[in-house]
Structures are given as structure tokens and as C-alpha cells.
CSV table of C-alpha atoms and ligand atoms in Angstrom, one decimal:
chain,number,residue,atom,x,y,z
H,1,UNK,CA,-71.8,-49.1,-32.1
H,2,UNK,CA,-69.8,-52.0,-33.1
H,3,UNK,CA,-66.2,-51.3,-34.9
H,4,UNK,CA,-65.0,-53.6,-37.0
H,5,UNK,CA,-60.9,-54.0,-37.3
H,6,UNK,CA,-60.2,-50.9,-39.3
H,7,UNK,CA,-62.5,-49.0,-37.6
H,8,UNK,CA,-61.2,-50.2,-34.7
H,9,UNK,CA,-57.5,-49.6,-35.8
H,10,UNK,CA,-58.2,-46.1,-36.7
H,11,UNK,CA,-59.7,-45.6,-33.8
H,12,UNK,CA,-57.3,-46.7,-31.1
H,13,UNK,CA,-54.6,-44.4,-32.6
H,14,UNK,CA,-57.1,-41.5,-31.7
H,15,UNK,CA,-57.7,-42.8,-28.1
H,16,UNK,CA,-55.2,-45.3,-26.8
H,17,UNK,CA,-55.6,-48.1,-24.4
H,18,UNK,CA,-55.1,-47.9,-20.6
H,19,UNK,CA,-53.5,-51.6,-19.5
H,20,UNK,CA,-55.0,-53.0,-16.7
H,21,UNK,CA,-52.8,-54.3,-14.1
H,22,UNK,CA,-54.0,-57.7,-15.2
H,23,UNK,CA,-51.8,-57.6,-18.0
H,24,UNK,CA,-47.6,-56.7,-18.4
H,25,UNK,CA,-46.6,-55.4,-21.8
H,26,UNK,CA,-42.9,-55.6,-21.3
H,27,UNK,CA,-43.5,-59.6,-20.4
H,28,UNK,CA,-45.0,-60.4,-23.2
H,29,UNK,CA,-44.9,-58.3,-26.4
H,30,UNK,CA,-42.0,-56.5,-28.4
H,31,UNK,CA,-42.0,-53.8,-25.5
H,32,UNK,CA,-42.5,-50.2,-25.5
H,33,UNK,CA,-39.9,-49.2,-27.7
H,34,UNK,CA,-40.6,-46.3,-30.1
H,35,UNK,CA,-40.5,-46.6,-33.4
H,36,UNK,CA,-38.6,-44.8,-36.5
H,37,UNK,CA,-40.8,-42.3,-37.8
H,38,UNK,CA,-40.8,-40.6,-35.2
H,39,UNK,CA,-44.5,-40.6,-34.3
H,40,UNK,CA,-45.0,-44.0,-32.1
H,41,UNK,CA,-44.2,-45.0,-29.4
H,42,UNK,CA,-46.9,-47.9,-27.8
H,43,UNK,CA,-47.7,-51.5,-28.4
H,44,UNK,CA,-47.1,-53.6,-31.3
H,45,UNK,CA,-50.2,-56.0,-31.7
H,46,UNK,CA,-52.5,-57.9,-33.7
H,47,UNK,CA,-56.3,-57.2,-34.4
H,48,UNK,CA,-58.4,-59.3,-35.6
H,49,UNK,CA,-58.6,-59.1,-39.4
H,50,UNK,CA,-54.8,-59.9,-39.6
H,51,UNK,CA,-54.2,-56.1,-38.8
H,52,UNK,CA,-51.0,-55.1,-37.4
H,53,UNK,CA,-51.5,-51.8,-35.4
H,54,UNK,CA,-49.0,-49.6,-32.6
H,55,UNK,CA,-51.3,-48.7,-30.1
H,56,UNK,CA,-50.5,-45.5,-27.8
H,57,UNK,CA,-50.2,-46.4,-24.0
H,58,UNK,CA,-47.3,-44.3,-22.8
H,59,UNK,CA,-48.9,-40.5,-24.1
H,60,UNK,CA,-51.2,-38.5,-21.6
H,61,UNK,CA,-53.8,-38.9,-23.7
H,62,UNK,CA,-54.3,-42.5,-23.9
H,63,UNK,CA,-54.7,-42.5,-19.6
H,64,UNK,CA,-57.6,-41.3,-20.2
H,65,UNK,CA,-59.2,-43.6,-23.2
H,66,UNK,CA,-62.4,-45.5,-22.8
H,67,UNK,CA,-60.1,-48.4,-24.1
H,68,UNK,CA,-58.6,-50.9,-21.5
H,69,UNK,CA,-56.6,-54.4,-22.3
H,70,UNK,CA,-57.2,-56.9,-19.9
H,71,UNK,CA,-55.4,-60.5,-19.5
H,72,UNK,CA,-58.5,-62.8,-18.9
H,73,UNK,CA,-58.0,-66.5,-18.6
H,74,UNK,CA,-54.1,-66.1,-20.6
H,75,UNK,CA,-55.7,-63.6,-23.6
H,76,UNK,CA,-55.8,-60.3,-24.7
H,77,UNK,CA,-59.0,-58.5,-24.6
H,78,UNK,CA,-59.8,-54.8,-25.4
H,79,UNK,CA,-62.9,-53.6,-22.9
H,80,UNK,CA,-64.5,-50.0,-24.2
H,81,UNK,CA,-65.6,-48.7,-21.3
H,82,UNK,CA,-65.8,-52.2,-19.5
H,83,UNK,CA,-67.1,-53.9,-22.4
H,84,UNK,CA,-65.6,-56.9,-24.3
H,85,UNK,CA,-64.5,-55.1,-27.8
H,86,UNK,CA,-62.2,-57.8,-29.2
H,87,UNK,CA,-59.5,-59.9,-28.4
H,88,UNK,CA,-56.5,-59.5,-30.2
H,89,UNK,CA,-52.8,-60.8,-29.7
H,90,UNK,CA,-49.5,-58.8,-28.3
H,91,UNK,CA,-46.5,-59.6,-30.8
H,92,UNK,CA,-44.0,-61.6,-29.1
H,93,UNK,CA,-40.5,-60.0,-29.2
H,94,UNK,CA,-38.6,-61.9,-32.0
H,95,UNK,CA,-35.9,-63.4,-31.0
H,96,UNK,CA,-33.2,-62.1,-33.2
H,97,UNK,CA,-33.8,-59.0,-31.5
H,98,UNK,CA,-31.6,-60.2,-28.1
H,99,UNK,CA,-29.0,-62.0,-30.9
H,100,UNK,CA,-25.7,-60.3,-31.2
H,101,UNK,CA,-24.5,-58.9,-34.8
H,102,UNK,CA,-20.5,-60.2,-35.2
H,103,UNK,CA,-19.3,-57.0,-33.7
H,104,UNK,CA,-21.0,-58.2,-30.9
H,105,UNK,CA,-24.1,-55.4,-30.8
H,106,UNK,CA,-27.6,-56.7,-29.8
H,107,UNK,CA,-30.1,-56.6,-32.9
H,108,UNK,CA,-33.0,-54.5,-31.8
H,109,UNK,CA,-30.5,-51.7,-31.6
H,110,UNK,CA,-29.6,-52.1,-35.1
H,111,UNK,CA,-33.4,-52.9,-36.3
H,112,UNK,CA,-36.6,-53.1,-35.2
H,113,UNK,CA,-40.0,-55.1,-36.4
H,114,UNK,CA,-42.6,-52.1,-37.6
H,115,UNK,CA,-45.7,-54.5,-38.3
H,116,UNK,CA,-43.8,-57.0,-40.2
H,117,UNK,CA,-41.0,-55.1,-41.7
H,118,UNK,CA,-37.7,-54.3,-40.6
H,119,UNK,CA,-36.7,-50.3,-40.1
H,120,UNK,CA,-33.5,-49.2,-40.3
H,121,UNK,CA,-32.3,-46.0,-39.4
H,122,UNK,CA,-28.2,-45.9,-40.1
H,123,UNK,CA,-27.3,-42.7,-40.3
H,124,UNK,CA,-26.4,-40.4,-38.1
H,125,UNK,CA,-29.4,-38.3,-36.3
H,126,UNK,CA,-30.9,-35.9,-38.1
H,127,UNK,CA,-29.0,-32.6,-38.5
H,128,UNK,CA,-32.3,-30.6,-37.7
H,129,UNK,CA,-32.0,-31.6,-34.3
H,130,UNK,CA,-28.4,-31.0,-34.0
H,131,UNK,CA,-28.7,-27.4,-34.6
H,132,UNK,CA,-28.9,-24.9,-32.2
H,133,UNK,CA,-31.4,-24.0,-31.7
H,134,UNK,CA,-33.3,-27.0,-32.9
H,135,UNK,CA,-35.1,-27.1,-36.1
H,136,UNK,CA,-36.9,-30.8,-35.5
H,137,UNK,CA,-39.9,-31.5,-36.4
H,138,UNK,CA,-42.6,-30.5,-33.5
H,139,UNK,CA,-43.6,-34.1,-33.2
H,140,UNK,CA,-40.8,-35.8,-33.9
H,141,UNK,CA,-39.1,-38.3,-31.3
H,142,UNK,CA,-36.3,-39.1,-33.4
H,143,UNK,CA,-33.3,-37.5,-31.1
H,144,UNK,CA,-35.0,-38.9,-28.0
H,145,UNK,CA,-34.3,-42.0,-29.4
H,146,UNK,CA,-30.5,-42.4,-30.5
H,147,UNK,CA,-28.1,-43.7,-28.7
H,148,UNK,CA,-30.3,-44.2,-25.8
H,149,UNK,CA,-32.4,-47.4,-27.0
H,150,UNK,CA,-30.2,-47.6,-30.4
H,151,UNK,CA,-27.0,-47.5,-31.8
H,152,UNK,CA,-26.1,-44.3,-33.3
H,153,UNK,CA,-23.3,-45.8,-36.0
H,154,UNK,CA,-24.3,-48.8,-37.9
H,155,UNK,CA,-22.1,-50.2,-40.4
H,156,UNK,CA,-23.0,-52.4,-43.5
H,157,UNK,CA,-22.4,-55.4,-42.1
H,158,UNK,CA,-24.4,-54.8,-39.0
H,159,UNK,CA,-27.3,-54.4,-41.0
H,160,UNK,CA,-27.0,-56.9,-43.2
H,161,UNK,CA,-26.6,-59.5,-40.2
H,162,UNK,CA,-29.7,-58.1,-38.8
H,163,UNK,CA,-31.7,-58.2,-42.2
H,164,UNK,CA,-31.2,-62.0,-42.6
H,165,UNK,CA,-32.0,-62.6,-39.0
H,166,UNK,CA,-35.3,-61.2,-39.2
H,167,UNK,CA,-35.2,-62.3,-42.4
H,168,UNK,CA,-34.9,-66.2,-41.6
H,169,UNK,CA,-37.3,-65.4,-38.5
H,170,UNK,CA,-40.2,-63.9,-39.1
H,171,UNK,CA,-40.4,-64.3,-43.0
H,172,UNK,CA,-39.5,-60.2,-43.2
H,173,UNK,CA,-40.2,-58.5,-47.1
H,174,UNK,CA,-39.2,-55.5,-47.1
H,175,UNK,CA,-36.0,-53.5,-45.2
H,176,UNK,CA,-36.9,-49.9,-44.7
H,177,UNK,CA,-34.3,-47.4,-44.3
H,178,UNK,CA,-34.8,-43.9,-43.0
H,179,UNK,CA,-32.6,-40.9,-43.0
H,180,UNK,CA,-33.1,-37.3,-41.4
H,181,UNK,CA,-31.5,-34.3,-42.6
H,182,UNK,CA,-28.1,-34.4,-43.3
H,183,UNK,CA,-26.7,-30.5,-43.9
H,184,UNK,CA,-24.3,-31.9,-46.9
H,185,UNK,CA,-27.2,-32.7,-48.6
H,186,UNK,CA,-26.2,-36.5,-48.9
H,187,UNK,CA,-28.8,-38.3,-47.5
H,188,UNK,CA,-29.2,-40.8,-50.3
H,189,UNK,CA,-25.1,-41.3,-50.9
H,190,UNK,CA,-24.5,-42.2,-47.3
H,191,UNK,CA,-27.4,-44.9,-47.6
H,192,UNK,CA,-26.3,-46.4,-50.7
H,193,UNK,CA,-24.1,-48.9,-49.3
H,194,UNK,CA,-26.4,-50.4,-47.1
H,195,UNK,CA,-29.1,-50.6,-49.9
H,196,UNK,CA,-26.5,-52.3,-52.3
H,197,UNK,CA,-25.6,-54.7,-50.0
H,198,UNK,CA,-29.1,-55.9,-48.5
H,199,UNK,CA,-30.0,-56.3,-52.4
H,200,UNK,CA,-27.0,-57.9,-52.9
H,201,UNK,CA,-27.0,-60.3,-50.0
H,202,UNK,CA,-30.7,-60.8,-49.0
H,203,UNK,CA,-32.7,-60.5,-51.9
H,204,UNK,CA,-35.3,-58.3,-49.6
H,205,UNK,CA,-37.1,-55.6,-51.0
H,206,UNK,CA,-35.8,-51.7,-50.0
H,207,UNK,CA,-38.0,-49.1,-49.4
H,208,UNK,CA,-36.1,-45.7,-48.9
H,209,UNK,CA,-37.5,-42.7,-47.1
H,210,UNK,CA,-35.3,-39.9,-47.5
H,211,UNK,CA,-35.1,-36.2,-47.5
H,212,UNK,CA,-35.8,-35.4,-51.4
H,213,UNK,CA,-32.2,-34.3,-53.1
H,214,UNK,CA,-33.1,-31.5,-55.2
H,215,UNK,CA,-30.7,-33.5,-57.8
H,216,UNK,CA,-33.2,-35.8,-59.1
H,217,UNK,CA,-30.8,-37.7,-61.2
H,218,UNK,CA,-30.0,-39.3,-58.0
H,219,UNK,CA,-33.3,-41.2,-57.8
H,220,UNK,CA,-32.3,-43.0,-61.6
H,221,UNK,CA,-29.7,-44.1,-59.3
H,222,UNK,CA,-31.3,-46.0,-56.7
H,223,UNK,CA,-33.8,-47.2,-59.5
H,224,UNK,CA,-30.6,-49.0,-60.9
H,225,UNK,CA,-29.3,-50.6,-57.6
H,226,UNK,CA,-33.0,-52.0,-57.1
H,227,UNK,CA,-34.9,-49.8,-54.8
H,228,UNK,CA,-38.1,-51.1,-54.5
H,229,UNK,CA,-40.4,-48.0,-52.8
H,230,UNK,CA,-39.6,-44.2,-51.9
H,231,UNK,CA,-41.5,-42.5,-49.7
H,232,UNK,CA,-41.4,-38.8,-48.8
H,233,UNK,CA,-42.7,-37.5,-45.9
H,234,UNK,CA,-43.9,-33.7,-46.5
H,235,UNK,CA,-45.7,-34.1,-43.3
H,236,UNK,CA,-48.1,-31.0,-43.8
H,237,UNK,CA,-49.9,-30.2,-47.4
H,238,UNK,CA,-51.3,-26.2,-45.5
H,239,UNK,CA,-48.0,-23.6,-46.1
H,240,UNK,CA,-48.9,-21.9,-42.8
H,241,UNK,CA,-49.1,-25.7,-40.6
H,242,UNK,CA,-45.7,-26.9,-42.6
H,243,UNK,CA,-43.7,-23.6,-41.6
H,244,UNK,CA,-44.9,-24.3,-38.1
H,245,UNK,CA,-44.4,-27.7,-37.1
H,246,UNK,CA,-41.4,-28.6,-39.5
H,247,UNK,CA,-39.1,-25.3,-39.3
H,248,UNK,CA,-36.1,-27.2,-40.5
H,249,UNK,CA,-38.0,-28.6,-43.8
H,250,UNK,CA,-39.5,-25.2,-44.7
H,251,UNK,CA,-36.0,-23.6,-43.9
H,252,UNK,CA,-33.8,-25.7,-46.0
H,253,UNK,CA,-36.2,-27.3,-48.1
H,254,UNK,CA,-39.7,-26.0,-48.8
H,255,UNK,CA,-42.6,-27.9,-49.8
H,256,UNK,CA,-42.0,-27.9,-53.4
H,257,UNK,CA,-38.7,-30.0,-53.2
H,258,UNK,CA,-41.1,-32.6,-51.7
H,259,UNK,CA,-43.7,-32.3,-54.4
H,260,UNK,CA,-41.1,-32.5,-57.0
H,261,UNK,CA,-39.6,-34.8,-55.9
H,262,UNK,CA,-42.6,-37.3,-55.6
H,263,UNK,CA,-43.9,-36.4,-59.1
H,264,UNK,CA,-40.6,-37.2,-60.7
H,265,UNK,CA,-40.1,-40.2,-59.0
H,266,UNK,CA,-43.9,-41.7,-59.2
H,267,UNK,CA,-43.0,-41.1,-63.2
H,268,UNK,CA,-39.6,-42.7,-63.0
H,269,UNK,CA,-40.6,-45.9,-60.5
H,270,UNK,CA,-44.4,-46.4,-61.8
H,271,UNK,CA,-48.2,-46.0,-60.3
H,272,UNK,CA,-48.1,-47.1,-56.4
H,273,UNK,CA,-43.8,-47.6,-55.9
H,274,UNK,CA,-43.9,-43.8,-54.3
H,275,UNK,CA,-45.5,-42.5,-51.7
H,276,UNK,CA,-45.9,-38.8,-49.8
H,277,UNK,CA,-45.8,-39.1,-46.5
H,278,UNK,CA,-49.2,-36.6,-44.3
H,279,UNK,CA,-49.7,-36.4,-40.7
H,280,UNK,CA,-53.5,-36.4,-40.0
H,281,UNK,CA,-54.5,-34.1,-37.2
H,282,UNK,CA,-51.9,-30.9,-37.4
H,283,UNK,CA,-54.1,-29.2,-40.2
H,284,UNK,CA,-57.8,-29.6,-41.3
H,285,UNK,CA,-59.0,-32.8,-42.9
H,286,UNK,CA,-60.1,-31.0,-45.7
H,287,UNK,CA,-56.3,-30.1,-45.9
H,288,UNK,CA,-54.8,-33.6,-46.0
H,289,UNK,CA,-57.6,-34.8,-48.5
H,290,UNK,CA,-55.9,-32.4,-50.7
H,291,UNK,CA,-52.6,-33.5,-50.6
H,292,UNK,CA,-54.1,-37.5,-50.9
H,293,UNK,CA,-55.8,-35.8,-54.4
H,294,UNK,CA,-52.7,-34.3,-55.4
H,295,UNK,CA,-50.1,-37.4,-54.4
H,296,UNK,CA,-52.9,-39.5,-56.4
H,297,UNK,CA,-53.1,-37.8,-59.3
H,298,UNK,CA,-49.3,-37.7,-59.4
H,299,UNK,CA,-49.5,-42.0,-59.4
H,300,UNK,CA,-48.2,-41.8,-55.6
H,301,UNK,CA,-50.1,-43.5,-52.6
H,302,UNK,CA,-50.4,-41.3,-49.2
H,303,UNK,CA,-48.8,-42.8,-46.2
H,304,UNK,CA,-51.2,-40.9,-43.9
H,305,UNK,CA,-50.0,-41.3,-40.3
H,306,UNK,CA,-52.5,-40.4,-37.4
H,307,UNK,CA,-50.6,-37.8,-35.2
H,308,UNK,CA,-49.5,-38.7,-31.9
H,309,UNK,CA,-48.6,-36.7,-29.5
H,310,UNK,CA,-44.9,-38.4,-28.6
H,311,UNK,CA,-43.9,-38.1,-25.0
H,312,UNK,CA,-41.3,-35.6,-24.9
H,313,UNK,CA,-41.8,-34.0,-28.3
H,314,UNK,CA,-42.7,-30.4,-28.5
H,315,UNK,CA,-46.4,-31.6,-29.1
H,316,UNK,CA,-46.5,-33.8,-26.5
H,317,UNK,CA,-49.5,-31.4,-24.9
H,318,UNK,CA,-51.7,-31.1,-28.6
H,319,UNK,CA,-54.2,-33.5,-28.3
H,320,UNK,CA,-54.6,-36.4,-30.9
H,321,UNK,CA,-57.1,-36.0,-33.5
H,322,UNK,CA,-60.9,-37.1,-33.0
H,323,UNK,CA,-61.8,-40.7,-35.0
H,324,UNK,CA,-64.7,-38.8,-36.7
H,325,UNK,CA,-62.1,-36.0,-38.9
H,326,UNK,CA,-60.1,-38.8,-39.2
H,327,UNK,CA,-62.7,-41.3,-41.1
H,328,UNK,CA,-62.9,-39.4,-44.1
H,329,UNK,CA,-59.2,-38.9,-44.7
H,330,UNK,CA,-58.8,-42.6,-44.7
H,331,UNK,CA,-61.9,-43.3,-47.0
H,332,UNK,CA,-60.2,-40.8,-49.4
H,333,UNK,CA,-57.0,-42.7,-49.4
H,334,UNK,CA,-58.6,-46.2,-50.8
H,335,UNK,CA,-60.8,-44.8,-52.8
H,336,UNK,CA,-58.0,-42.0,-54.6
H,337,UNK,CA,-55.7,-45.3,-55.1
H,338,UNK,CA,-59.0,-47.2,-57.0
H,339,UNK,CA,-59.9,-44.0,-59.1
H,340,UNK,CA,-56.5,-43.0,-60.4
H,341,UNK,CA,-55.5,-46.5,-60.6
H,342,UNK,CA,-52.8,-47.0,-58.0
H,343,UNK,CA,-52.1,-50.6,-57.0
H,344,UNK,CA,-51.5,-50.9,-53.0
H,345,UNK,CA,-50.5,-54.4,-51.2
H,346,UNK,CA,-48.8,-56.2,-54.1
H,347,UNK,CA,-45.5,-57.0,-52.4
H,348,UNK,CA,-46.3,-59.5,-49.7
H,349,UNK,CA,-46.2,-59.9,-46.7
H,350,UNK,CA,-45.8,-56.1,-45.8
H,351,UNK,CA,-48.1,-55.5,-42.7
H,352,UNK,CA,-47.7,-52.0,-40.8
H,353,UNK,CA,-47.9,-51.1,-37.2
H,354,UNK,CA,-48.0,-47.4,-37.4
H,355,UNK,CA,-50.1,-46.6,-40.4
H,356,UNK,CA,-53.4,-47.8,-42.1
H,357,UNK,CA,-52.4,-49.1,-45.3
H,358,UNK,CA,-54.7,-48.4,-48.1
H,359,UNK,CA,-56.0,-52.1,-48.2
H,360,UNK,CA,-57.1,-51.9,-44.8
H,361,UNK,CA,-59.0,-48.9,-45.9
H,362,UNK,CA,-61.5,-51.0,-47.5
H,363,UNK,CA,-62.9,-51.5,-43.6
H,364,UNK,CA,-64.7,-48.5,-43.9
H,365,UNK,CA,-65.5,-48.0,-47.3
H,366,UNK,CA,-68.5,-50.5,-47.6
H,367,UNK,CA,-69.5,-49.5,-51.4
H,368,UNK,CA,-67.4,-49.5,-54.3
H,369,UNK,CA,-68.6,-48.0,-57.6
H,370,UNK,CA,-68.2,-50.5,-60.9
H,371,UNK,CA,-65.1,-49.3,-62.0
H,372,UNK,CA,-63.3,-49.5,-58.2
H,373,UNK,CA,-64.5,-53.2,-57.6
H,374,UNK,CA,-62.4,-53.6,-61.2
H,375,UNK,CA,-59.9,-51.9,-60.3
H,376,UNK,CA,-59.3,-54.3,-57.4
H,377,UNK,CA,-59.9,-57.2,-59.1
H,378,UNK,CA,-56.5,-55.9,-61.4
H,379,UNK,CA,-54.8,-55.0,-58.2
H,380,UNK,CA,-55.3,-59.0,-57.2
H,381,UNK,CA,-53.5,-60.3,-60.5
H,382,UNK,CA,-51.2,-58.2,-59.9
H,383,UNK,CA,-50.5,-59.3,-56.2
H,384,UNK,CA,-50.3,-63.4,-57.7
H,385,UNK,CA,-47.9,-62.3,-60.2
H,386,UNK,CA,-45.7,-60.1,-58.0
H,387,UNK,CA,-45.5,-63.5,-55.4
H,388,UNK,CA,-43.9,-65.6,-57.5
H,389,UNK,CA,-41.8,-63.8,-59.3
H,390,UNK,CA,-40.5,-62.5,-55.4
H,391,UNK,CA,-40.2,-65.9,-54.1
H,392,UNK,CA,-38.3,-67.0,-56.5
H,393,UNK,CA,-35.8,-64.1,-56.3
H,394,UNK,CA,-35.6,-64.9,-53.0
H,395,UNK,CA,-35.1,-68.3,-53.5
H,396,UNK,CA,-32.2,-68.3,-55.6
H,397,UNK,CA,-30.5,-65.7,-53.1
H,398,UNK,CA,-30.8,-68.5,-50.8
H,399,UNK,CA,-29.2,-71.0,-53.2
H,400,UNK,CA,-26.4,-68.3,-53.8
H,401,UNK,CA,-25.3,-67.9,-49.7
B,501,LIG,S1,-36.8,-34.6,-40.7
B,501,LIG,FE1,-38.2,-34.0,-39.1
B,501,LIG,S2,-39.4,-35.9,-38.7
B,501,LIG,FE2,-37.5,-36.5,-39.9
B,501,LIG,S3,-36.1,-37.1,-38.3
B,501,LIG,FE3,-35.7,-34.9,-38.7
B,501,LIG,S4,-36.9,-33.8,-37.2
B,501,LIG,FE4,-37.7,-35.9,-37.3
């Protein structure tokens, strides 16, 4: 059966690609290096469709996928078992990333390209791995990372060089940052300087994905200094699943915090500006369609991310999920954001690697009911409107440097 580009998207992340000796990832694309969240760690390109998408190569899994890339006559193509499935493009490694900061620290160690935004991750590494013995996440990569491919202290500056560099590069929206679990609890005060200042000096949109504060008050805070999106990443919606693979979260946190925290601030921020964070494949579907339901009717979107077996992670043996149990969690998601009347894809240019975002969703949903097709014709004027009143914030940022 033919895929087309979501399909195909959802279903790489389930199987990987093999390369073929014909091609080289590290000559031409951004490289192997793992991204942010924790749960990639494979190749940054572009399907057809204008979909961004991380596929896994390095896992044991993905040896052993019917998909190959070849390098045929200076393109890309994807072969399923042999066959020509698509060509597609690798991303080229911008170059800001080999450009020094002032303090004279090379850029891709400050920030990297996920899709087409920029991920930060500037505070120190995430106290659940520091402790012994370690509370991480089971399929986080997060401590394998630090200090080895990126710098471990960042300062304000830093960042804010980076920011404009990928800024003035690659047309880069949005600057995520990213925080683990700090023991004092202040997560959100240590990244506040860095969100003031990228406001301040870049005119970018800030997406912030923290651990929730159990002070809420703090959230009217970052509402004031500008902060565009919040995301929370509860990981697992079943008790049992959550207690297993995140023993630091239901230690220190619990699953409520997370809930409560998304409810107050999909209230405070409006429909769509919050999101709760899912892993697909640690518990049953049925499972995660339940937490899409209850992060929907909240007026949150689910950022549902495809687990991956990391290499060197505690899962790194628990196979991937299957594309079939997958299908209907991601049909869910676009059609939970159309019922309850969530907008998705308004800021622009906001393409990501590691997820399916709810508009590409729309791949494998082929009918909408009446009300849905209306609901995305709303979700377009809101898009138009959203552009120009961005590019001109932008512009006059510009004007101001
Ligand atoms: S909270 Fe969990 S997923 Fe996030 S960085 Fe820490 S260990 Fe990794």
C-alpha cells in the first residue's frame, strides 16, 4: 500500500531507515546529533509534503527496518524493501551552527535546529539524573547528552547570540527552552532571564517546557514577560506506566501537578497556547487517547511523541511501537483539536522534527464532519491574522537593533 507523507512520517518513527552505503549522513545533513527531549536521536529531513521529520538510524531497531535511503544520481530516496517510496531531502547543517558565540563557544552546543525551531536547554541537567540512584526517566537520553555534545552552562548572552543567528539564517519562529528537574523547585526562575531577554532582543516567539511549579502564580508570570506556549510533558496518562518509567516525576511530583498545571494554564494562556506532553507506545493506545480527551477538553493540544528506544537509555531493548496502534492515537489528536475547538499551526513557520503536529494529522484523517471542515476554515483566519501581526513585531525589533 502506498503511504502518503504523514503516513509515511508516522511510520518511519515506528521502523527507522537502514542507510545504504551509497549515502553519508554526517556529509551532508545536520548529523546524528540527539535532540532535547530526550527521545531522538536520528536524521533531520524533509518529506515530501513540506514535513519535517527525525528519523531513527542509530537504535537497534531501525537495522532491521524494511526502510533504506539510498543516494541515486545526487538524491535522496527511501526504498521499502527495495522499492522506490519517496525522495525526500537531508537538512543541510546550518551554518550558524560551526559560528562562535562572543565567548568564543561554537553554536550547535548552545542550540540546535528541531524541524525549524531552535531548542534550548540552559540549565543545568536535570536533577533526577543526578541522584543516586537515578530517578531519570526510562527513556530519557538527556544526561547522555550534556557536556559531551553540549555545553552544560549557558549564559544569557550565549543564547541570545545563538537565537539571532538562526534567527537571521534560517527564518527561525519560535525559541524553545527546556528544563529538567531542579530539586529547589526553580525551574521556571532560573529560565526567566533567558526568556526576558530573547523577547527583549529578538522579538521570537518562547515556548517553555518546564516541570509544572505547584505555585501556579508563577505561570501569570511568564504570561506577563511574553511567553508564547507551555508545554508539559506528563509522559504517561496509566498510574501504574507513569510510576514505572518516570520514578523521579511520580516521586516528587505526581501526575496531578501535571494535570493542574495544564488546566490552569490552558485557562490563563487560551485554547491551543498549552500543551501536555504523551509518549505513544509505553502504555495502551486506548490509554493515551485518554489523556488526548482529557488535555482537549481542558483547551490543551497533545504533543504526542512516538517512543523510541534511545541508545543507551534504560529502554533502549523495548521495542518501538507498531504503526497500526499508533494510527489511531494520531487521528484522535486532529480530530480532539477540531471538536473542542483548539486552533493548531497559527504561529508560522513552526515545523517539527520529532513530533506529528496536529496539522499534519490531517494525512490520515481523509473525512471531516461539517462542523470540523469549519472549524478549520476559522483555524485559517486565524493563521492570516496571527502572520502579520508577527511580522511586524518582528519587524520593528529589527528596526530597534
Ligand atoms: S524530567 Fe525525565 S525526561 Fe525530562 S530531562 Fe529529566 S529524566 Fe529526562
Amino acid at each position: 500500500m502506498e503511504l502518503n507523507p504523514g503516513e509515511l512520517k508516522l511510520d518511519l518513527y515506528c521502523k527507522g531507515i537502514r542507510l545504504h552505503e551509497s549515502c553519508s549522513a554526517d556529509d551532508d545533513g545536520r548529523g546524528l546529533l540527539r535532540t532535547r527531549g530526550g527521545l531522538g536521536s536520528g536524521l533531520e529531513v524533509l518529506l515530501p509534503g513540506g514535513l519535517y521529520t527525525n528519523i531513527p538510524v542509530e537504535e537497534e531497531f531501525a537495522k532491521k527496518s524494511p526502510y533504506s535511503l539510498h543516494k541515486e544520481k545526487g538524491k535522496y530516496l527511501i526504498r521499502k524493501e527495495g522499492k522506490a517510496v519517496s525522495e525526500i531531502k537531508l537538512l543541510s547543517r546550518p551554518k550558524f551552527y560551526d559560528a562562535k558565540t562572543s565567548t568564543g563557544k561554537p553554536m550547535h552546543r548552545i542550540g540546535v535546529l528541531q524541524g525549524t525551531y531552535l531548542g534550548i536547554y540552559p540549565t543545568e541537567m536535570c536533577g533526577f539524573w543526578k541522584m543516586k540512584p537515578k530517578m531519570n526517566c526510562k527513556f530519557c537520553s538527556v544526561g547522555l547528552n550534556l557536556g559531551a555534545k553540549e555545553e552544560q552552562e549557558k549564559s544569557v548572552q550565549e543564547v541570545v547570540e545563538t537565537a539571532m543567528a538562526a534567527r537571521d539564517e534560517c527564518g527561525v519562529t519560535f525559541v524553545h527552552f527546556n528544563s529538567g528537574f531542579c530539586p529547589d523547585g526553580n525551574e521556571l526562575e532560573k529560565l526567566e532571564p533567558y526568556i526576558k531577554a530573547i523577547k527583549e532582543k529578538t522579538g521570537l516567539l518562547v515556548g517553555v517546557q518546564a516541570i509544572p511549579s505547584d505555585d501556579l502564580k508563577k505561570y501569570d508570570r511568564l504570561k506577563k514577560m511574553g511567553v508564547d506556549h507551555l508545554s508539559f510533558c506528563i509522559e504517561l496518562y496509566d498510574k501504574e506506566q507513569f510510576c514505572k518509567t518516570c520514578p523521579g516525576k511520580a516521586k516528587y511530583l505526581g501526575q496531578e501537578r501535571f494535570l493542574k498545571a495544564i488546566d490552569y494554564c490552558a485557562k490563563l494562556f487560551g485554547k491551543g497556547k498549552v500543551a501536555g506532553e504523551i509518549i505513544a507506545g509505553l502504555e495502551s493506545p486506548a490509554s493515551t487517547m485518554r489523556a488526548i480527551e482529557e488535555f482537549a477538553k481542558m483547551g490543551a493540544v497533545s504533543t504526542v511523541c512516538v517512543f523510541r528506544p534511545c541508545k543507551g537509555t534504560d529502554y533502549e531493548k523495548t521495542p518501538p511501537p507498531e504503526y497500526e496502534d499508533m494510527l489511531p492515537i494520531f487521528r484522535k489528536l486532529y480530530t480532539s483539536c477540531l471538536d473542542y475547538g483548539i486552533p493548531f499551526g497559527i504561529a508560522p513557520n513552526i515545523k517539527v522534527s520529532i513530533v506529528m503536529l496536529p496539522e499534519e494529522c490531517a494525512y490520515l484523517v481523509p473525512n471531516l464532519t461539517p462542523k470540523q471542515k469549519a472549524q478549520l476554515a476559522k483555524i485559517e483566519v486565524m493563521k492570516a491574522a496571527f502572520l502579520a501581526y508577527f511580522k511586524a513585531r518582528l519587524a520593528l525589533r529589527r528596526n530597534r537593533k
